[in-house]
Each structure stands twice: as structure tokens, then as C-alpha cells.
PDB file of C-alpha atoms in Angstrom:
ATOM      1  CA  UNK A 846     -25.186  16.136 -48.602  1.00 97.00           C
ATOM      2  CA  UNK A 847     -28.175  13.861 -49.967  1.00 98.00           C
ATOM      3  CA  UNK A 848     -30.297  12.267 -47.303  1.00 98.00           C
ATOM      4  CA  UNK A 849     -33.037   9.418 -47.898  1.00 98.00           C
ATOM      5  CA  UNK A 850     -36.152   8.395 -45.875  1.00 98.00           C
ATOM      6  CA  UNK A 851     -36.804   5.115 -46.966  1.00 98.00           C
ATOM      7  CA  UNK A 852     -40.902   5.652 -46.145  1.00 98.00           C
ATOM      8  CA  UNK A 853     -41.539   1.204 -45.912  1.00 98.00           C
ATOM      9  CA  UNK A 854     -44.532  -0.674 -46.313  1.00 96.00           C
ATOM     10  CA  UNK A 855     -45.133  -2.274 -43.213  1.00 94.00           C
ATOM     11  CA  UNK A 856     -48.623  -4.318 -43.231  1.00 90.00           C
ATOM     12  CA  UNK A 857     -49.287  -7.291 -41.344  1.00 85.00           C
ATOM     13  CA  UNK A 858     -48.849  -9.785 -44.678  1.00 84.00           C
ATOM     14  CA  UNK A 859     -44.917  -9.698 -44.305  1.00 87.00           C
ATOM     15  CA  UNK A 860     -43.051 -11.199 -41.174  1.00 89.00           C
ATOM     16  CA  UNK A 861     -40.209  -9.578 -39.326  1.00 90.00           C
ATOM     17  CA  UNK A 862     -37.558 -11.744 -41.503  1.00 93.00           C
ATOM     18  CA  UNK A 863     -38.820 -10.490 -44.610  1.00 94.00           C
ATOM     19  CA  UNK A 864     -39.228  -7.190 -43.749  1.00 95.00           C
ATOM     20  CA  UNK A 865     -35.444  -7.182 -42.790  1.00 97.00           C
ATOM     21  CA  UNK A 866     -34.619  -8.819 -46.111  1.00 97.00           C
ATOM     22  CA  UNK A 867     -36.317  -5.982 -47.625  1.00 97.00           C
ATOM     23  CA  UNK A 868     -34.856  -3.000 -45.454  1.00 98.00           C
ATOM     24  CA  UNK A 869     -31.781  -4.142 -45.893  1.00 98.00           C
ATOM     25  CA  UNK A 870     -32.126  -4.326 -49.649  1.00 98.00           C
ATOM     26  CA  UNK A 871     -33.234  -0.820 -50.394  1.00 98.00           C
ATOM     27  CA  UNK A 872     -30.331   0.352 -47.838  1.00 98.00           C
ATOM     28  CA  UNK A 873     -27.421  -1.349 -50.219  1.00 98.00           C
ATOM     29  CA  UNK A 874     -28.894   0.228 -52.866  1.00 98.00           C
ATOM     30  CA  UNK A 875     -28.640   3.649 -51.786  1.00 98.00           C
ATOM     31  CA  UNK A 876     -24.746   3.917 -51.950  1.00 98.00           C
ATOM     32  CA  UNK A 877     -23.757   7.409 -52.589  1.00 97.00           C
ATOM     33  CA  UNK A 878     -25.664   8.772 -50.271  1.00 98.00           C
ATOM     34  CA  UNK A 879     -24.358  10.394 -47.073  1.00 98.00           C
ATOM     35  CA  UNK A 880     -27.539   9.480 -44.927  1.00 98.00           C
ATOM     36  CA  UNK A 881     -30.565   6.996 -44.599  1.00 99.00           C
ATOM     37  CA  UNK A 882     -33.276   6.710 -42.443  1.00 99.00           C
ATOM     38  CA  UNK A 883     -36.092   4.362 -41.874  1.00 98.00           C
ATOM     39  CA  UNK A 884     -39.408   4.002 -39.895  1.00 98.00           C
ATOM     40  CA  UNK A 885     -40.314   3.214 -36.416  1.00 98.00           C
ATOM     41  CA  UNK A 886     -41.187  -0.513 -35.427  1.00 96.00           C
ATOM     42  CA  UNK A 887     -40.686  -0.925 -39.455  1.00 96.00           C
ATOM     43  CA  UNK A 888     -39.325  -4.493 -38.544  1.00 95.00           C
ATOM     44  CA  UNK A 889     -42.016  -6.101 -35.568  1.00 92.00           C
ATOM     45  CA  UNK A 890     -44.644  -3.550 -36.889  1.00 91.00           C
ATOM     46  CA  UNK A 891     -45.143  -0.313 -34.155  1.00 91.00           C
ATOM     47  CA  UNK A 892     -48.751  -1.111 -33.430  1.00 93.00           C
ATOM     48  CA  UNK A 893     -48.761  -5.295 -33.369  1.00 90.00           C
ATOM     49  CA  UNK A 894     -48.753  -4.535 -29.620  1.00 92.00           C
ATOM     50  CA  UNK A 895     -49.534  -8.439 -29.210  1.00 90.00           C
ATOM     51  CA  UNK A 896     -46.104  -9.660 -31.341  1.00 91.00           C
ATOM     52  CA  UNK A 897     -43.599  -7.582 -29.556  1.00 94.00           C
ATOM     53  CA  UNK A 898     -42.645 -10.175 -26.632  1.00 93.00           C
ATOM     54  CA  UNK A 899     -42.226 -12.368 -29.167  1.00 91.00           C
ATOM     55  CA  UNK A 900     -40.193 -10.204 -31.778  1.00 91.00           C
ATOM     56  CA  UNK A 901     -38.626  -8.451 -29.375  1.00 97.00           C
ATOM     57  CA  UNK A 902     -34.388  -8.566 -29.971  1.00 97.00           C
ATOM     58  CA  UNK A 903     -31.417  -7.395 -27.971  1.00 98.00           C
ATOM     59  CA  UNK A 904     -29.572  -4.284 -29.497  1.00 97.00           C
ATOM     60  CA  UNK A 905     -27.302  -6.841 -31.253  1.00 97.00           C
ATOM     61  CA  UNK A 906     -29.990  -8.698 -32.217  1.00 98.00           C
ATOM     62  CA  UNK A 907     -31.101  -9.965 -36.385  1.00 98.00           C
ATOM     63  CA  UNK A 908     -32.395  -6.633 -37.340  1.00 98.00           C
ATOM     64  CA  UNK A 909     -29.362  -5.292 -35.961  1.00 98.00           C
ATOM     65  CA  UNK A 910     -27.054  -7.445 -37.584  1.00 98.00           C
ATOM     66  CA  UNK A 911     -28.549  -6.675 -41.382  1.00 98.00           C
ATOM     67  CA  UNK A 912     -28.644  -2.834 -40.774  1.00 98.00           C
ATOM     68  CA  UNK A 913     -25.404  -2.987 -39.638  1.00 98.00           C
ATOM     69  CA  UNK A 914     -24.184  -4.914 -42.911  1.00 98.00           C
ATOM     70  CA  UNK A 915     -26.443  -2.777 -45.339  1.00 98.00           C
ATOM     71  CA  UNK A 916     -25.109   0.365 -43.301  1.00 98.00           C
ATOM     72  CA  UNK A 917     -21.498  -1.149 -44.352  1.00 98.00           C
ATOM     73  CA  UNK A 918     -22.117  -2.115 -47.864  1.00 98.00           C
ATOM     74  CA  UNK A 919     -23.523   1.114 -48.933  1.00 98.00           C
ATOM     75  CA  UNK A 920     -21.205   3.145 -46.777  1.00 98.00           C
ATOM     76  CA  UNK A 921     -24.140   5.262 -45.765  1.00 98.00           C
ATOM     77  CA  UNK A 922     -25.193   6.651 -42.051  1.00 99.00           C
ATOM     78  CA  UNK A 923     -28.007   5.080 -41.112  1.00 99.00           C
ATOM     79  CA  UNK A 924     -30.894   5.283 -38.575  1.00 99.00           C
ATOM     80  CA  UNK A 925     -32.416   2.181 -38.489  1.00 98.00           C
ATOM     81  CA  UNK A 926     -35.574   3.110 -37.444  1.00 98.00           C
ATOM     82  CA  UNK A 927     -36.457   1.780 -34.043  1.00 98.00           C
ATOM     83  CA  UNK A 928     -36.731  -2.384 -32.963  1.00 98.00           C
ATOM     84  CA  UNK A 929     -38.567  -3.423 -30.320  1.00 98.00           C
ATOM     85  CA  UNK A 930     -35.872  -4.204 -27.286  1.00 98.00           C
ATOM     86  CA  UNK A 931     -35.779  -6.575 -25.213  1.00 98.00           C
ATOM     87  CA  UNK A 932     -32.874  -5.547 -22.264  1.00 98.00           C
ATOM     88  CA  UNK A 933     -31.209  -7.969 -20.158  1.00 97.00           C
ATOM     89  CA  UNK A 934     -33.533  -7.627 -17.507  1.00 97.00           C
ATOM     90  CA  UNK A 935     -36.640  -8.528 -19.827  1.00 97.00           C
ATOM     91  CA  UNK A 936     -38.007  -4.854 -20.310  1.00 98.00           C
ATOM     92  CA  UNK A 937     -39.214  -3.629 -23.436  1.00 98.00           C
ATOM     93  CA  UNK A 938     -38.765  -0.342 -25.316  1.00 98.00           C
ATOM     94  CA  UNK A 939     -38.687   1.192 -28.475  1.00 98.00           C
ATOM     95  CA  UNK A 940     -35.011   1.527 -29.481  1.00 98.00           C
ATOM     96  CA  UNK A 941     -33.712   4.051 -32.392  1.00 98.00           C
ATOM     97  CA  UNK A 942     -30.807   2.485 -33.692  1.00 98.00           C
ATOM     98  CA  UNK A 943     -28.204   4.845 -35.201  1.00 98.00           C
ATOM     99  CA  UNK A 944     -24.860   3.449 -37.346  1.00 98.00           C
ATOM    100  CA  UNK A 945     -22.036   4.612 -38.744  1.00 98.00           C
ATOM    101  CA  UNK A 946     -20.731   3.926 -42.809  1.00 98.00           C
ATOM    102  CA  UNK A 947     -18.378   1.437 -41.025  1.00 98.00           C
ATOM    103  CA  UNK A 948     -21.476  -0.734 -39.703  1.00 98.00           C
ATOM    104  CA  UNK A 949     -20.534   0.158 -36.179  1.00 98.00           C
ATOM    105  CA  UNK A 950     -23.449   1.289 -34.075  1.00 98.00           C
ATOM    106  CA  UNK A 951     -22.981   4.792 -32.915  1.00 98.00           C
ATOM    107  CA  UNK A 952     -25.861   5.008 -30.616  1.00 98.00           C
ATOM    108  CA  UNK A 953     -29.285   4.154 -29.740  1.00 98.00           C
ATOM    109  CA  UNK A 954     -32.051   5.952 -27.965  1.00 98.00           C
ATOM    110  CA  UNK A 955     -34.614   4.472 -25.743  1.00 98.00           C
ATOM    111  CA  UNK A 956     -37.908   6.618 -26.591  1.00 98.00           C
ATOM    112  CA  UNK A 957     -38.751   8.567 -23.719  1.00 98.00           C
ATOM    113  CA  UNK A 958     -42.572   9.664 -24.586  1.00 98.00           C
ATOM    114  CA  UNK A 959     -44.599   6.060 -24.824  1.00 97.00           C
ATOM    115  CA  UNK A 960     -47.595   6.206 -26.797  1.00 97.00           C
ATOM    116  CA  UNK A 961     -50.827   5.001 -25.580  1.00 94.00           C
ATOM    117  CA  UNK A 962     -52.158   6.803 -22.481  1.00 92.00           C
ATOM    118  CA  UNK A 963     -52.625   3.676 -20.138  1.00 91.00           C
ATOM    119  CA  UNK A 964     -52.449   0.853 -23.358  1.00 92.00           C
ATOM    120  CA  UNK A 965     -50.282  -0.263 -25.795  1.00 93.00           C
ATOM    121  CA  UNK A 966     -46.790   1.341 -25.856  1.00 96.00           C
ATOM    122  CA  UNK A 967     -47.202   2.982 -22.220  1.00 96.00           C
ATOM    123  CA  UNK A 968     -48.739   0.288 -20.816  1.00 96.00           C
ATOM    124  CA  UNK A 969     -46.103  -2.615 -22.189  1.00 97.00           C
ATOM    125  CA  UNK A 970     -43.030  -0.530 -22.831  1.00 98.00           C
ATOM    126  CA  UNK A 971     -40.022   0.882 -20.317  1.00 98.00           C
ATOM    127  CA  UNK A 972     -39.462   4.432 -20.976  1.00 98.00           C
ATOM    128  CA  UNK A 973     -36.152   5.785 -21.829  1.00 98.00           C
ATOM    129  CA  UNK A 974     -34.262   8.068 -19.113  1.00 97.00           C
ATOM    130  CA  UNK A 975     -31.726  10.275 -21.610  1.00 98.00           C
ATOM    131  CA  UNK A 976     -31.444  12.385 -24.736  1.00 98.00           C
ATOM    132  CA  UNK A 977     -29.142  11.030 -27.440  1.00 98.00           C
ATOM    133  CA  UNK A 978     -26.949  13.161 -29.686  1.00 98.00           C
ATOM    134  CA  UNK A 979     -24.129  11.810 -31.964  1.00 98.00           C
ATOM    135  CA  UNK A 980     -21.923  13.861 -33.932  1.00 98.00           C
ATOM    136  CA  UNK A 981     -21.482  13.158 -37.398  1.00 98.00           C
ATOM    137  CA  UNK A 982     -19.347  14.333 -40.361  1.00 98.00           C
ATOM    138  CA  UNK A 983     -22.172  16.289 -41.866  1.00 98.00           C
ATOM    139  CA  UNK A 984     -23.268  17.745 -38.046  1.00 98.00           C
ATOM    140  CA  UNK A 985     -24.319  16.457 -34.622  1.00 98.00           C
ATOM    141  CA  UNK A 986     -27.839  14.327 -35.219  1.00 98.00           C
ATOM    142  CA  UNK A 987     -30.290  14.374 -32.537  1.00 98.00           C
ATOM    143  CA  UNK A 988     -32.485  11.425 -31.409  1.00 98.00           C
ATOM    144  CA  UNK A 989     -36.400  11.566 -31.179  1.00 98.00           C
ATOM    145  CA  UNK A 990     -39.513   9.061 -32.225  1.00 98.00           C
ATOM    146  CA  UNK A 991     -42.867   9.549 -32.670  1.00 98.00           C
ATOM    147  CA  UNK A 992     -45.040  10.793 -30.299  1.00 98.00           C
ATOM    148  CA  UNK A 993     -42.000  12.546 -28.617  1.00 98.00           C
ATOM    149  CA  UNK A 994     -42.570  15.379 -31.324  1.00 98.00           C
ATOM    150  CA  UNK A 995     -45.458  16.430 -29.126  1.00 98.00           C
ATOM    151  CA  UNK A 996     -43.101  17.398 -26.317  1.00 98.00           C
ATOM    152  CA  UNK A 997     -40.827  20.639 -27.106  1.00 98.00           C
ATOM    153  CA  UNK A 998     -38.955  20.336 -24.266  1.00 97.00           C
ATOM    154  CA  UNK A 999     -37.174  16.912 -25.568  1.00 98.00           C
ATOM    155  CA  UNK A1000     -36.153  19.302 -28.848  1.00 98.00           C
ATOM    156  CA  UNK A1001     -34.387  22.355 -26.987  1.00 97.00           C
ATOM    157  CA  UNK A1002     -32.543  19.710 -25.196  1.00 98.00           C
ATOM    158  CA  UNK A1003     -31.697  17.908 -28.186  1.00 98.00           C
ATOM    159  CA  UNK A1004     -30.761  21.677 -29.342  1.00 98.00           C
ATOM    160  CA  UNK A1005     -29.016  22.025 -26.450  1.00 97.00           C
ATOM    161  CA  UNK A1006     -26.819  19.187 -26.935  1.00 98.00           C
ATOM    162  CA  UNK A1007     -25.642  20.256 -30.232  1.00 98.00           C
ATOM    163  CA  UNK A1008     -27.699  18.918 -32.609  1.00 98.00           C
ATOM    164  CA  UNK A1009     -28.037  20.468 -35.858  1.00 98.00           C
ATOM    165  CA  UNK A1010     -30.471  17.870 -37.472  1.00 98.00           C
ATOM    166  CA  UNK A1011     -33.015  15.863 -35.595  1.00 99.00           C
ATOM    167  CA  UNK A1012     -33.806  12.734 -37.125  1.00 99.00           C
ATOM    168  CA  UNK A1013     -37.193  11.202 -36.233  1.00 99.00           C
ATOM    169  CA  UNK A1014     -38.723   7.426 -37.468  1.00 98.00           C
ATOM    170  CA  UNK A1015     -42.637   7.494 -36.336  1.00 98.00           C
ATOM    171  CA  UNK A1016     -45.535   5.368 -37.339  1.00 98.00           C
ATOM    172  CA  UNK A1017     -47.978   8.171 -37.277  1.00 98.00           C
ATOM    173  CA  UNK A1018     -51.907   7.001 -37.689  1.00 98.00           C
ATOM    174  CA  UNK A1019     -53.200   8.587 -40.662  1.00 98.00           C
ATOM    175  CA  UNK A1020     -55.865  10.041 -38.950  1.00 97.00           C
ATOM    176  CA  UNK A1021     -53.776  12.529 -37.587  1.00 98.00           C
ATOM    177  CA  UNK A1022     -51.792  13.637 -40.461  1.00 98.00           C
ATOM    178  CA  UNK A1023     -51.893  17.574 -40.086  1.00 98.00           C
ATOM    179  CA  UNK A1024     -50.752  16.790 -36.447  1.00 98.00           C
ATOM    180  CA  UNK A1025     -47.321  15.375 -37.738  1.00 98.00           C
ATOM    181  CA  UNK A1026     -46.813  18.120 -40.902  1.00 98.00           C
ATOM    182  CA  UNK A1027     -47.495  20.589 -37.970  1.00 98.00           C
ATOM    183  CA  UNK A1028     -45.257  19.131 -35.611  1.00 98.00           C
ATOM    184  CA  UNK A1029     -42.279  18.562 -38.240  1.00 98.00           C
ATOM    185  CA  UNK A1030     -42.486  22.270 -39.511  1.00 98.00           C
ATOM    186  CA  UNK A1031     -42.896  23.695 -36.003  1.00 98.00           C
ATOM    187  CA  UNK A1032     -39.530  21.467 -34.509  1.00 98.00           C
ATOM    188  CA  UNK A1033     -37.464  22.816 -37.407  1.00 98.00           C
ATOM    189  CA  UNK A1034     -38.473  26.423 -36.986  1.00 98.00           C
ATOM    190  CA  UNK A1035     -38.154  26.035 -33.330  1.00 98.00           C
ATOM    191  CA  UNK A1036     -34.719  24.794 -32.902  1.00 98.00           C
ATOM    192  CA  UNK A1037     -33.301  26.210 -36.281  1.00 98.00           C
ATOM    193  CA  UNK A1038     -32.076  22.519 -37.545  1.00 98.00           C
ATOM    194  CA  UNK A1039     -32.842  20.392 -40.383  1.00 98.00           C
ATOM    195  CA  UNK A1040     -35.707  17.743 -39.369  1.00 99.00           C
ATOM    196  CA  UNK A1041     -36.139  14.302 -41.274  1.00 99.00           C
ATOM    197  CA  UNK A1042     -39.125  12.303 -40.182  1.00 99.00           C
ATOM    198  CA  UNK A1043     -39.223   8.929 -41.648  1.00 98.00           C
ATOM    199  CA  UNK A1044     -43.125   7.444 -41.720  1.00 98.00           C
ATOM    200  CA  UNK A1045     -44.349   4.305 -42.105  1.00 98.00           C
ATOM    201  CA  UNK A1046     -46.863   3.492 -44.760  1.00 98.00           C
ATOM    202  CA  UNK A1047     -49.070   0.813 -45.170  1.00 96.00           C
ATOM    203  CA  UNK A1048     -51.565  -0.866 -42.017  1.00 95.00           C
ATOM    204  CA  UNK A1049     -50.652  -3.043 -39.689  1.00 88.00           C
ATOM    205  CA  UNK A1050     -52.010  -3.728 -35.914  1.00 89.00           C
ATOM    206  CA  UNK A1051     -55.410  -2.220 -37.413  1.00 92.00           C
ATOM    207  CA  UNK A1052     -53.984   1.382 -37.778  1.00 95.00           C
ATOM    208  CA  UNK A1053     -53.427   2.833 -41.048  1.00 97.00           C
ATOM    209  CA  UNK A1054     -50.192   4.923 -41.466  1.00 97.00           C
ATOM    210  CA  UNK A1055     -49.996   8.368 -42.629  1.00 98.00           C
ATOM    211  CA  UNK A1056     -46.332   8.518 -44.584  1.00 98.00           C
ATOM    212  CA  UNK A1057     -45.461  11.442 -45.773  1.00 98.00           C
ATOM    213  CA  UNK A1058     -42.496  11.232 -44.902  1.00 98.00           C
ATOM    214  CA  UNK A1059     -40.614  14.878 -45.063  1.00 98.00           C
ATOM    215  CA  UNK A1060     -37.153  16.804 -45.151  1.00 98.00           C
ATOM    216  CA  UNK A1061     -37.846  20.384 -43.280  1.00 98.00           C
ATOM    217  CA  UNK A1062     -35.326  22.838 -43.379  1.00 98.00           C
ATOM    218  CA  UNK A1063     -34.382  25.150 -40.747  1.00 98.00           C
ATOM    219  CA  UNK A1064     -36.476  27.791 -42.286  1.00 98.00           C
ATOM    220  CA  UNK A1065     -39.158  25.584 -41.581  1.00 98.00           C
ATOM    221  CA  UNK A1066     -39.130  24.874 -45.481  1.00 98.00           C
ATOM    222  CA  UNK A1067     -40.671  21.687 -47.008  1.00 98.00           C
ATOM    223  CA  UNK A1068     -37.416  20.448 -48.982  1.00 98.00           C
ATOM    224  CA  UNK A1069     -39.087  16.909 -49.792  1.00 98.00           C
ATOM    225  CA  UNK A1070     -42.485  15.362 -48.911  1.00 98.00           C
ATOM    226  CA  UNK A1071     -43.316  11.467 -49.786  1.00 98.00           C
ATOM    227  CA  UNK A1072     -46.716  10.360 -50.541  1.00 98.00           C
ATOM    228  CA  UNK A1073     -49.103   8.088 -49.005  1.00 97.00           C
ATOM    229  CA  UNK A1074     -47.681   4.636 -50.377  1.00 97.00           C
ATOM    230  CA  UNK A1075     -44.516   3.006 -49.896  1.00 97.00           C
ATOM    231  CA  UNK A1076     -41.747   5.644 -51.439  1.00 98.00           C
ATOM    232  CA  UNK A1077     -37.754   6.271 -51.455  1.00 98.00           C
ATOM    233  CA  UNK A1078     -37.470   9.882 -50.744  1.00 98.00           C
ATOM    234  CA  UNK A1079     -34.200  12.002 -51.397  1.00 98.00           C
ATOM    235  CA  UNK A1080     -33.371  15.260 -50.690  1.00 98.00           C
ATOM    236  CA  UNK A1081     -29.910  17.211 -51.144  1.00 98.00           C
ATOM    237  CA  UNK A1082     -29.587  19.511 -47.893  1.00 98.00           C
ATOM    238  CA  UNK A1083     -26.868  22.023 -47.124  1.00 98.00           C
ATOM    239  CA  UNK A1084     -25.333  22.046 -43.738  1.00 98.00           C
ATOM    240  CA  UNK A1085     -24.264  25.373 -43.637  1.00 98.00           C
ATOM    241  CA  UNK A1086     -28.002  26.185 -44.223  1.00 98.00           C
ATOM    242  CA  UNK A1087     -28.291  26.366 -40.383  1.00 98.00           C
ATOM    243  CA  UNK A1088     -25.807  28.305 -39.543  1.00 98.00           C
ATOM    244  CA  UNK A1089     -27.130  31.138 -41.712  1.00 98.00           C
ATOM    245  CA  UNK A1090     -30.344  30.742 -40.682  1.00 98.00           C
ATOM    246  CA  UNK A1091     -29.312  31.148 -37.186  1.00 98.00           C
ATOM    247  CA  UNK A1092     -27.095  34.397 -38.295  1.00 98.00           C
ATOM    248  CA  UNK A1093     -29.730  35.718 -39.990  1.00 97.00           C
ATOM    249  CA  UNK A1094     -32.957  34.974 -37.232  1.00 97.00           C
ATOM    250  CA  UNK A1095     -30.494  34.838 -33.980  1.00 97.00           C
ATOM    251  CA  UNK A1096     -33.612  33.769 -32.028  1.00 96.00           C
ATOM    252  CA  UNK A1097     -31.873  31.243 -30.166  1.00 96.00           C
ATOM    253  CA  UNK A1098     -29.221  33.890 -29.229  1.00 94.00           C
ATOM    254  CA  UNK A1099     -32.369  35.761 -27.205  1.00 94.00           C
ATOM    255  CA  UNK A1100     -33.515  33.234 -25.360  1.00 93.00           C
ATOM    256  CA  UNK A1101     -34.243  34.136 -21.512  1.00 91.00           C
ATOM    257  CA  UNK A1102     -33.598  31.293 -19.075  1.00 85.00           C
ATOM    258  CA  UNK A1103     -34.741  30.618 -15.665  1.00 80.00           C
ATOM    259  CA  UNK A1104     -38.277  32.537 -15.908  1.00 81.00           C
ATOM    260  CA  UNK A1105     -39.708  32.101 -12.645  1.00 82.00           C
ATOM    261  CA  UNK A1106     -43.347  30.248 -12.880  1.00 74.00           C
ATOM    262  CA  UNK A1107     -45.893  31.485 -10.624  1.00 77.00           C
ATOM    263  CA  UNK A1108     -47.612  28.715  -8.123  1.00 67.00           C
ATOM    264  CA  UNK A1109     -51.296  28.201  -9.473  1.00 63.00           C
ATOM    265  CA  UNK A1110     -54.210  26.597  -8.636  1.00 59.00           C
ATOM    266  CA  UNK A1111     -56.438  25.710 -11.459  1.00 53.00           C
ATOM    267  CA  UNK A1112     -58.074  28.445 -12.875  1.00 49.00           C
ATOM    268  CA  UNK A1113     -57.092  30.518  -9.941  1.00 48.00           C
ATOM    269  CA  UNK A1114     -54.889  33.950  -9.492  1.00 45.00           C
ATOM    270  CA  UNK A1115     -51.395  33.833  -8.847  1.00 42.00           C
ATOM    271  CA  UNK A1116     -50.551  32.812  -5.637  1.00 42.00           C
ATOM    272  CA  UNK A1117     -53.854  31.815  -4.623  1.00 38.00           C
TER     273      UNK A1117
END
């Protein structure tokens, strides 16, 4: 199967329309391929904390709506990256928007780890309650953004659930680069799946992004790595690769559940 991170530009020259105009675009031209995947908060721009009441959207909102057609025209799967949702009772998240080659939304995943400490995403964001698998022809895809790659836990429940390739949008500061090639590699040796991670590039919000965008294998093998810049990166995967990677490292077949945790107290001795 050939997959494509579409690593945008996202700076704070270009409004939310545009951007969409330009998303949508490069989607329609990628017909052919089996699956695409874009940024995090490519559209109102993930760290223009003061623009997202404004640009928030429902889930069926504008940058719904041209996904959904470019999704259609090219005949592609495609995460959409995330929006900036506004639900019916006025609260805010980060959505991951996932659709079919139809143009029907298959589903969409409220990010559960917000960003930010006591600012900014945790601070002016709802945080999502549930993991979100889907199954697709080429194997089930698991949900994640961002800053949830710092949390295993969300992975071997993703792994859990089925999913043989975990699809993650971030818009990871640049500062922290190593952080996300770490993180990427780790996941996919983890949890023996395929990992795509889909960066923003570009600055916007004051924050410069890091790209490098990457396909991992479930060897933990760099199949494709994007540059700093804006980039369309493709990589042809094989599906089967994680079943024999599984076969061959049954790691996941030894796992021991239920260890029992000792009570501490900081620093102190079991028990005491």
C-alpha cells in the first residue's frame, strides 16, 4: 500500500480558508494512493491559542466539508489532521478527523493528553474520554495526536484494540525534535505496528515546527523521513510486515498482566 504525510506549511501569513483551499488541493492530487494524512491544527494553526474560539467548527463544519470532498475525489483514506471543535455545548478540543475513499467520516478522536501544563491547550481545551480505532481495508488504524506520544499507556490500548498502524498528526516545536524521532521509533517497536506521524512545518503562534514527518515500521525502521520545510512524503508499506514481525519477536505474546504495584511513599521502602 503507498501512504502520504502531507508535512503543510502552516505560518501565521495564510488564513484558515486558504489553508483549506490548499489541503484540499494537494489531497486530490494524490489519487492512487491508498492513504493520506495531514498535520494537527494544520487548518486554525495548533499554537494560535488566541484564534481558536473564533475558528473553532463543528465536526461537520468547512474544513470538514473540503476533506471530505478531496477524501472523495482522490478516493484516498484520509486523516485530516485535527480541527479545533467546537461541541454543542461550546467546549473545545482538538479533534482527529478520520474518512473513508467514499468521503464519509469514519471516526474522530477527541485528544486525550492536552498540551500545556496549566496554559494553552490544557488550560482552553476539553479532554477526550476514549481511544479510537477504525478498521480499514489495509488494517485497523489507531488514533493518537501529539503530545499523547508521551503516554505509552494510550498505545497498548490502541494495541489492544486492534490496531495495526497508529496514525499520529502533531505540531511538534522544533526545539524538541529528538523527543518526537524518539517517541515515533519507540511506539512502533513497542506495539509492533506501522507508525505515521504527520508534522507541521513552518511557525505560527510564535513556535517554530519541527516536521520531519516519518513512516516507522514495526521493526522500528525509518521507511521515510521529510525534511524541515513544507514536503509531500510517500512511502510504500507492507501490511503483512507486522504480522511477521510479531511471528518472528512474539513479545507481545509474553506479556504478563496484572503485576501487582507495591504502595510507596516517595523515596520510601515498600510498604512504608
Amino acid at each position: 500500500m503507498r501512504a502520504t504525510l502531507l508535512q503543510l506549511r502552516v505560518d501565521d501569513s495564510e488564513d484558515a480558508r486558504a489553508r483549506r483551499r490548499r489541503a484540499a488541493d494537494l489531497v486530490r492530487a494524490r489519487a492512487g494512493d491508498d492513504l493520506v494524512v495531514l498535520p494537527e491544527g494544520w487548518a486554525a494553526g495548533a499554537w494560535n491559542h488566541a484564534t481558536w474560539a473564533r475558528d473553532a467548527e463543528p465536526l461537520d463544519g468547512p474544513t470538514a466539508r473540503a476533506m471530505s470532498g478531496a477524501a472523495r475525489a482522490a478516493s484516498v483514506w484520509l486523516h485530516a489532521g485535527t480541527i479545533v471543535e467546537r461541541a454543542p455545548d461550546g467546549t473545545l478540543y482538538n479533534t482527529a478527523l478520520l474518512f473513508g475513499p467514499d468521503g464519509v467520516r469514519r471516526g474522530h478522536y477527541r485528544k486525550i493528553h492536552r498540551y500545556g501544563f496549566d496554559t494553552g491547550e490544557a488550560a482552553l481545551m476539553g479532554a477526550g474520554e476514549r481511544i479510537v480505532t477504525v478498521p480499514a481495508p489495509f488494517g485497523t488504524v489507531g488514533l493518537a495526536t501529539c503530545y499523547d506520544l508521551r503516554f505509552p499507556e494510550l498505545f497498548r490500548a490502541l494495541l489492544d484494540a486492534g490496531a495495526r498502524f497508529l496514525l499520529v498528526p502533531a505540531a511538534w516545536p522544533a526545539g524538541r525534535l529528538e523527543h518526537l524521532r524518539l517517541f515515533v521509533r519507540t511506539r512502533a517497536v513497542e506495539e509492533q505496528c506501522f507508525v505515521l506521524a504527520c508534522v507541521a512545518a513552518g511557525e505560527h503562534g510564535g513556535v517554530r515546527q519541527a516536521g520531519h514527518s516519518m513512516v516507522v515500521g514495526p521493526w522500528g525502521e525509518v521507511l521515510a523521513e521529510a525534511g524541515e520545510g513544507e514536503e509531500v512524503l510517500t512511502a510504500d508499506v507492507d501490511p503483512s510486515e507486522v504480522d511477521r514481525v510479531r511471528a518472528e519477536l512474539p513479545v507481545l505474546r509474553d506479556r504478563v498482566l496484572g503485576i501487582p504495584v507495591p504502595v510507596r511513599r516517595a523515596f520510601g521502602r515498600p510498604g512504608g
